[in-house]
PDB file of C-alpha atoms in Angstrom:
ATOM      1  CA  UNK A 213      15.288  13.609  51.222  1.00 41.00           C
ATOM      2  CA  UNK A 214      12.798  12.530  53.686  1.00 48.00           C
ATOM      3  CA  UNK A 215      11.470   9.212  54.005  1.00 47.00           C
ATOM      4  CA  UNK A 216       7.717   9.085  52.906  1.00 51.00           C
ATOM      5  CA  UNK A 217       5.196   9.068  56.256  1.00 48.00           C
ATOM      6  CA  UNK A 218       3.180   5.839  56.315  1.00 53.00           C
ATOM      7  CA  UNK A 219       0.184   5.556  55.221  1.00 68.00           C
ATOM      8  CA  UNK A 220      -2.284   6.563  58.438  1.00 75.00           C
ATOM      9  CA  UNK A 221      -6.422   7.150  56.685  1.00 84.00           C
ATOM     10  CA  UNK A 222      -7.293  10.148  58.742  1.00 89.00           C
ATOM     11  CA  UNK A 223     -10.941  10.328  59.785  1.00 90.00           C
ATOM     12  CA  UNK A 224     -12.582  12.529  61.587  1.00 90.00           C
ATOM     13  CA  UNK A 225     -11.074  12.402  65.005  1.00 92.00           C
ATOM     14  CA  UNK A 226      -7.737  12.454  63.599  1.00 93.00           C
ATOM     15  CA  UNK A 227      -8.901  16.007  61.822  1.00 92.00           C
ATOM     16  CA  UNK A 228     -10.370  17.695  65.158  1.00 92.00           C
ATOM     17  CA  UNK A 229      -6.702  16.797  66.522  1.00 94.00           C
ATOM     18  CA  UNK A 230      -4.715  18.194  63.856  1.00 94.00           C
ATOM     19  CA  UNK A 231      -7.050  21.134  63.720  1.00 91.00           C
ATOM     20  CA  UNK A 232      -6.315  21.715  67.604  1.00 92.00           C
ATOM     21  CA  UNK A 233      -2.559  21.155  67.862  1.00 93.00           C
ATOM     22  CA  UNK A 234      -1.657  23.440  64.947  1.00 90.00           C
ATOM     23  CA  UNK A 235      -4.092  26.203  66.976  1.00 86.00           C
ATOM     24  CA  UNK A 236      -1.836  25.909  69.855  1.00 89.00           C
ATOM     25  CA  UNK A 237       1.056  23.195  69.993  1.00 90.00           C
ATOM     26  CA  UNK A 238       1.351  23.537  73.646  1.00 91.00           C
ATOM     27  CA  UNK A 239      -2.047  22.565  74.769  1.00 93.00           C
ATOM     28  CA  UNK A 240      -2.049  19.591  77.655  1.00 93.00           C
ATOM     29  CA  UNK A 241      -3.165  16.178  75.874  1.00 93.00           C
ATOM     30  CA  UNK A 242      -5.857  16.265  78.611  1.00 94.00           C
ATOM     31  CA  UNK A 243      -7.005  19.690  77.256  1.00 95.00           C
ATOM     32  CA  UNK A 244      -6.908  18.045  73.569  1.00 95.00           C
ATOM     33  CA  UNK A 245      -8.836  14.972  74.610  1.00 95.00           C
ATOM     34  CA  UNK A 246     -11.706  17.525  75.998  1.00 96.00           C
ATOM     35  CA  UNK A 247     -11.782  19.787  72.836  1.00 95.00           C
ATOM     36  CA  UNK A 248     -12.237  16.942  70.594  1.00 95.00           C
ATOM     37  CA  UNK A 249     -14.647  14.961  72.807  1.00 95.00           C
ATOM     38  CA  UNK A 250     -12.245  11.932  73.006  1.00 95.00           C
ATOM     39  CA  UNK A 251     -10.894   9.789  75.831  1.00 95.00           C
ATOM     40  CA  UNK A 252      -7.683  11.045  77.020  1.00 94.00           C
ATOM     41  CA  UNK A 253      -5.997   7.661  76.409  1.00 95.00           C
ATOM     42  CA  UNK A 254      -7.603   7.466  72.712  1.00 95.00           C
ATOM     43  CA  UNK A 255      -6.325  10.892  72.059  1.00 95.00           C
ATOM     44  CA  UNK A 256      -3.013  10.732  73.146  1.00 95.00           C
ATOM     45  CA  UNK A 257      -3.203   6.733  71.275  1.00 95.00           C
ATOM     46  CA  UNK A 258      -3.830   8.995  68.115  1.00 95.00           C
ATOM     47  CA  UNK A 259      -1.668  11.353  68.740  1.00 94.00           C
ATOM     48  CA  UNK A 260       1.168   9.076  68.726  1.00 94.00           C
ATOM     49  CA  UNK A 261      -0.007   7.498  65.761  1.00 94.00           C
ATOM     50  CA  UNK A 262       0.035  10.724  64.113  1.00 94.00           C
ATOM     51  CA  UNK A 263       3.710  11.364  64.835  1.00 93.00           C
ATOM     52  CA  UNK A 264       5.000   8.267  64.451  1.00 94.00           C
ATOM     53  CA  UNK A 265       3.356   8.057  60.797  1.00 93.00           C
ATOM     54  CA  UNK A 266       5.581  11.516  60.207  1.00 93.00           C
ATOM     55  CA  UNK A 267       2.023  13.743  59.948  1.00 93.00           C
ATOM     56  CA  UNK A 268       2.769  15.814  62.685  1.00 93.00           C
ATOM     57  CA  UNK A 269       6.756  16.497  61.689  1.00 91.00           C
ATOM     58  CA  UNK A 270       7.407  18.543  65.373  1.00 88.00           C
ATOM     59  CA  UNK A 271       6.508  21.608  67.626  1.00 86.00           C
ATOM     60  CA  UNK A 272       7.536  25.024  67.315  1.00 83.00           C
ATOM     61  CA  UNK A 273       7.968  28.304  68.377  1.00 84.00           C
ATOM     62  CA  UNK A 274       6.298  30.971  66.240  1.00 82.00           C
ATOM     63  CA  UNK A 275       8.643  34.208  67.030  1.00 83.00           C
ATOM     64  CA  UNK A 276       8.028  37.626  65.723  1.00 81.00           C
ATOM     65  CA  UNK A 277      10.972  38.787  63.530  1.00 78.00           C
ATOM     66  CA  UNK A 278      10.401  42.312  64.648  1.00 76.00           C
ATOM     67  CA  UNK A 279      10.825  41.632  68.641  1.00 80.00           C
ATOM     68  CA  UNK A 280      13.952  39.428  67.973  1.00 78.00           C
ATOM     69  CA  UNK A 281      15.844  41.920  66.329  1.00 78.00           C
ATOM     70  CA  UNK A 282      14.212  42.955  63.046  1.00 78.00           C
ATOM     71  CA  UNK A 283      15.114  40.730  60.223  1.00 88.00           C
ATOM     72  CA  UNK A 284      14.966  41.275  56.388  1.00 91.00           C
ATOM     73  CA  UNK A 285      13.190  38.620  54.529  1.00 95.00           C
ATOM     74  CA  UNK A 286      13.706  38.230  50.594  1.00 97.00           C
ATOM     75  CA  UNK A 287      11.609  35.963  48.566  1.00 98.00           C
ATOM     76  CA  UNK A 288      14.402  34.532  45.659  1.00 98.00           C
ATOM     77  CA  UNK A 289      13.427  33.199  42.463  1.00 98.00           C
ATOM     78  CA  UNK A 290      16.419  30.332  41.441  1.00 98.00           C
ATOM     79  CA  UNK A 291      17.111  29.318  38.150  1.00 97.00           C
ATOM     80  CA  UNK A 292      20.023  26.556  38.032  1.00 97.00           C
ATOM     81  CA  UNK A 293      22.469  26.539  34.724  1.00 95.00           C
ATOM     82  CA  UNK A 294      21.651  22.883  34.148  1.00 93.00           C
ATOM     83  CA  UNK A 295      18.535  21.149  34.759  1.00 90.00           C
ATOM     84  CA  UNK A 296      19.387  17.839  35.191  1.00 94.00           C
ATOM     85  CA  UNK A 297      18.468  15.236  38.134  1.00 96.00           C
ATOM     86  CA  UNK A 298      22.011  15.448  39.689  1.00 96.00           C
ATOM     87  CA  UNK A 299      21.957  19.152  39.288  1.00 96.00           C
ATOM     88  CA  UNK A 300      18.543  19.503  41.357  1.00 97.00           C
ATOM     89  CA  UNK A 301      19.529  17.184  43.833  1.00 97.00           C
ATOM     90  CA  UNK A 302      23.152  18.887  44.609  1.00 97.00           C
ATOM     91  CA  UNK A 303      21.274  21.993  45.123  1.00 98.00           C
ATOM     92  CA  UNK A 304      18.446  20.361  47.116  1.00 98.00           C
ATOM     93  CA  UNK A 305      21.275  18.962  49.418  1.00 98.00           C
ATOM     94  CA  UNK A 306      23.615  21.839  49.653  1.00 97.00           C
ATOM     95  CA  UNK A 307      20.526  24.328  51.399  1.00 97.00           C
ATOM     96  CA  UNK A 308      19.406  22.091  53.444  1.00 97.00           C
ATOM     97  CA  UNK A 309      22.731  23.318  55.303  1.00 93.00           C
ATOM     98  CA  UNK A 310      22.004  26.910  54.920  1.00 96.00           C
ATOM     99  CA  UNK A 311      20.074  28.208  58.290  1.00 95.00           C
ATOM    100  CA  UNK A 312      19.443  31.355  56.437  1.00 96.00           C
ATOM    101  CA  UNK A 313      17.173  29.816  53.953  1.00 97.00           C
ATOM    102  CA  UNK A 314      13.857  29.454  56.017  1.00 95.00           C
ATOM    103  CA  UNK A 315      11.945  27.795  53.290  1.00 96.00           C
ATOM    104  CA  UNK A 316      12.737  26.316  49.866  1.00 98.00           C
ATOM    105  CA  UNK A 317      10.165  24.843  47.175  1.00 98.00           C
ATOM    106  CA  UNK A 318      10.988  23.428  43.658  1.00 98.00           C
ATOM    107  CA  UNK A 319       8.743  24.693  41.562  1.00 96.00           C
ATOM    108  CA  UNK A 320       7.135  24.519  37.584  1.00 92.00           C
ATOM    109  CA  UNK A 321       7.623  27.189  34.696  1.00 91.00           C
ATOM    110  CA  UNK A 322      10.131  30.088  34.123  1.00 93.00           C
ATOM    111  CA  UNK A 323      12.370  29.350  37.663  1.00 96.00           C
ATOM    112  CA  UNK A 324      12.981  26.401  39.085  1.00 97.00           C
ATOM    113  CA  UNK A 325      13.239  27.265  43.208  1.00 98.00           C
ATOM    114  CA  UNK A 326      11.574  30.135  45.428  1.00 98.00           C
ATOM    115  CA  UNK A 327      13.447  30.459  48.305  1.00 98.00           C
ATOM    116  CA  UNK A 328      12.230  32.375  51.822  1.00 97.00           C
ATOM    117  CA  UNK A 329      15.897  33.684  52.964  1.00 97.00           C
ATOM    118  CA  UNK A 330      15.736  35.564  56.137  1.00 95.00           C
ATOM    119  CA  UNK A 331      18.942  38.237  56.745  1.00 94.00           C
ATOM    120  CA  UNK A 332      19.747  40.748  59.480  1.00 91.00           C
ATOM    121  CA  UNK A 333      20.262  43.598  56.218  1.00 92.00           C
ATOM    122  CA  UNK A 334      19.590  43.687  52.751  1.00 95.00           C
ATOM    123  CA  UNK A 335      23.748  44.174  53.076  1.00 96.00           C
ATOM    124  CA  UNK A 336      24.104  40.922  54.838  1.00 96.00           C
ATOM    125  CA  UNK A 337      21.804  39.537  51.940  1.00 97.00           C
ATOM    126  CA  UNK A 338      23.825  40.525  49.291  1.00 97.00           C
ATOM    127  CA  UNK A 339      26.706  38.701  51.551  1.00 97.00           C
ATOM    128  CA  UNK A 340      24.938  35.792  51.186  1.00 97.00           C
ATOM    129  CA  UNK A 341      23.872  35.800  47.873  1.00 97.00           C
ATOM    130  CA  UNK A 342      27.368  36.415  46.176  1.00 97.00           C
ATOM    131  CA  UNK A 343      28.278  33.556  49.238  1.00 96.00           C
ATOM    132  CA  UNK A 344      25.631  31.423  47.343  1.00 95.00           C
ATOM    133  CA  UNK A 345      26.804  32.217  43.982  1.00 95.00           C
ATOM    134  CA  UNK A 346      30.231  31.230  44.664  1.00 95.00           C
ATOM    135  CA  UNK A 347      29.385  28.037  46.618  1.00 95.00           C
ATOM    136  CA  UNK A 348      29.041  26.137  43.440  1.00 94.00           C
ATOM    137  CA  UNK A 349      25.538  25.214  43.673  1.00 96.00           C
ATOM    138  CA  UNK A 350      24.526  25.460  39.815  1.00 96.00           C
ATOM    139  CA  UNK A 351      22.671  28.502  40.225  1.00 96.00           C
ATOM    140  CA  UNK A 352      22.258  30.666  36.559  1.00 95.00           C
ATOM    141  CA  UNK A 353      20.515  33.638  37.734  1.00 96.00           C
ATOM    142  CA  UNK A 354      18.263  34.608  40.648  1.00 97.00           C
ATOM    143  CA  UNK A 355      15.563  37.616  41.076  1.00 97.00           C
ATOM    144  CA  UNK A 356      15.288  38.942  44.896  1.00 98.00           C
ATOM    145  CA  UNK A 357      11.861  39.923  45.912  1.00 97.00           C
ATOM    146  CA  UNK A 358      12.154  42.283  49.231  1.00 96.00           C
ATOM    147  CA  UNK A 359       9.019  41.973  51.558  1.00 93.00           C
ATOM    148  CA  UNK A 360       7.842  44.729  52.911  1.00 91.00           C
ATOM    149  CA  UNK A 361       5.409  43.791  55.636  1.00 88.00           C
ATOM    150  CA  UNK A 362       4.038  40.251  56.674  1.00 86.00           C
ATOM    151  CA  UNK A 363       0.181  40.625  55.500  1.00 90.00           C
ATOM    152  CA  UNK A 364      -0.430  37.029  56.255  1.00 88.00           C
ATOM    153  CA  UNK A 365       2.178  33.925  57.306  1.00 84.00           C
ATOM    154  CA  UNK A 366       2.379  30.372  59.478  1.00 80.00           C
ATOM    155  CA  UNK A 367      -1.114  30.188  58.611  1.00 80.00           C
ATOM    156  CA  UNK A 368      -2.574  26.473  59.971  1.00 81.00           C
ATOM    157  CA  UNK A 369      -2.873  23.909  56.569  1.00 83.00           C
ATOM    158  CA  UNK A 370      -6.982  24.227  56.389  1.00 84.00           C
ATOM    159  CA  UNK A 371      -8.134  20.771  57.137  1.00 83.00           C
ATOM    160  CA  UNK A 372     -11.733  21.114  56.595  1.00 74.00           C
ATOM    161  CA  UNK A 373     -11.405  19.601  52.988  1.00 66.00           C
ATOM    162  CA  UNK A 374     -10.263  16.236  54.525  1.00 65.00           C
ATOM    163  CA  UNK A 375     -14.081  16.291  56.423  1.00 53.00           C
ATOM    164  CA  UNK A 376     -15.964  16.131  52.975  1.00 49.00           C
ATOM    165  CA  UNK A 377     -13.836  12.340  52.209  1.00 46.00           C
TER     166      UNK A 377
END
């Protein structure tokens, strides 16, 4: 489990920045520093800040699944046989290991995980879900929900609610 960022107040400046980096991660500080009307030593000063306080967790390469290779991506509703702490947390552990799960979030109501799983073939899926099964995580049951086509993902968080504090 990750250790909670400290607490950084983010005003206005610290917004533009955020707003700018997850446009384009690769932009120059210098560049940064002129897009939000900043000095480039204040910038890159709150920059820093920002990462050390664990707000900006790292940079990344956005690839497209359908240049690499094609890949299948499943969404998978989880729901563990037991729902105690220890249960959750052995599950919570065990993916973290599991490069095939993209994205996991514990969640309220009827299921208690939804699971992004990318997979070269729904055959290789199946693999991996009887794999998962059998790993003695606690899972009950699981639904698979095949996607399709992207319509809309690795959107930027929208930041303009943190202007109107």
């Amino acid at each position: 489990m990750k250790a909670k960022p400290d607490a950084v107040r983010l005003d206005a400046w610290d917004v533009r920045i955020l707003s700018e980096i997850q446009s384009d991660g690769r932009i120059s500080k210098s560049e940064l520093a002129k897009r939000v009307h900043l000095s480039a030593s204040a910038c890159s000063e709150r920059l820093r800040v920002l990462q050390a306080a664990g707000i900006i967790e790292g940079f990344y390469a956005r690839l497209s699944p359908a240049l690499v290779g094609g890949m299948a991506f499943v969404i998978v509703e989880v729901v563990l046989d037991r729902h105690r702490l220890e249960d959750q947390r052995h599950f919570e552990a065990a993916i973290q290991h599991i490069p095939e799960i993209l994205d996991c979030w514990a969640i309220g109501g009827r299921i208690d995980y939804l699971m992004r799983v990318a997979s070269s073939s729904m055959a290789a899926y199946q693999d991996f879900m009887e794999g998962l099964l059998q790993a003695g995580l606690g899972v009950n049951q699981y639904y698979s929900l095949v996607v399709t086509k992207p319509v809309k993902s690795n959107s930027p968080i929208p930041l303009s609610a943190l202007r109107q504090r």
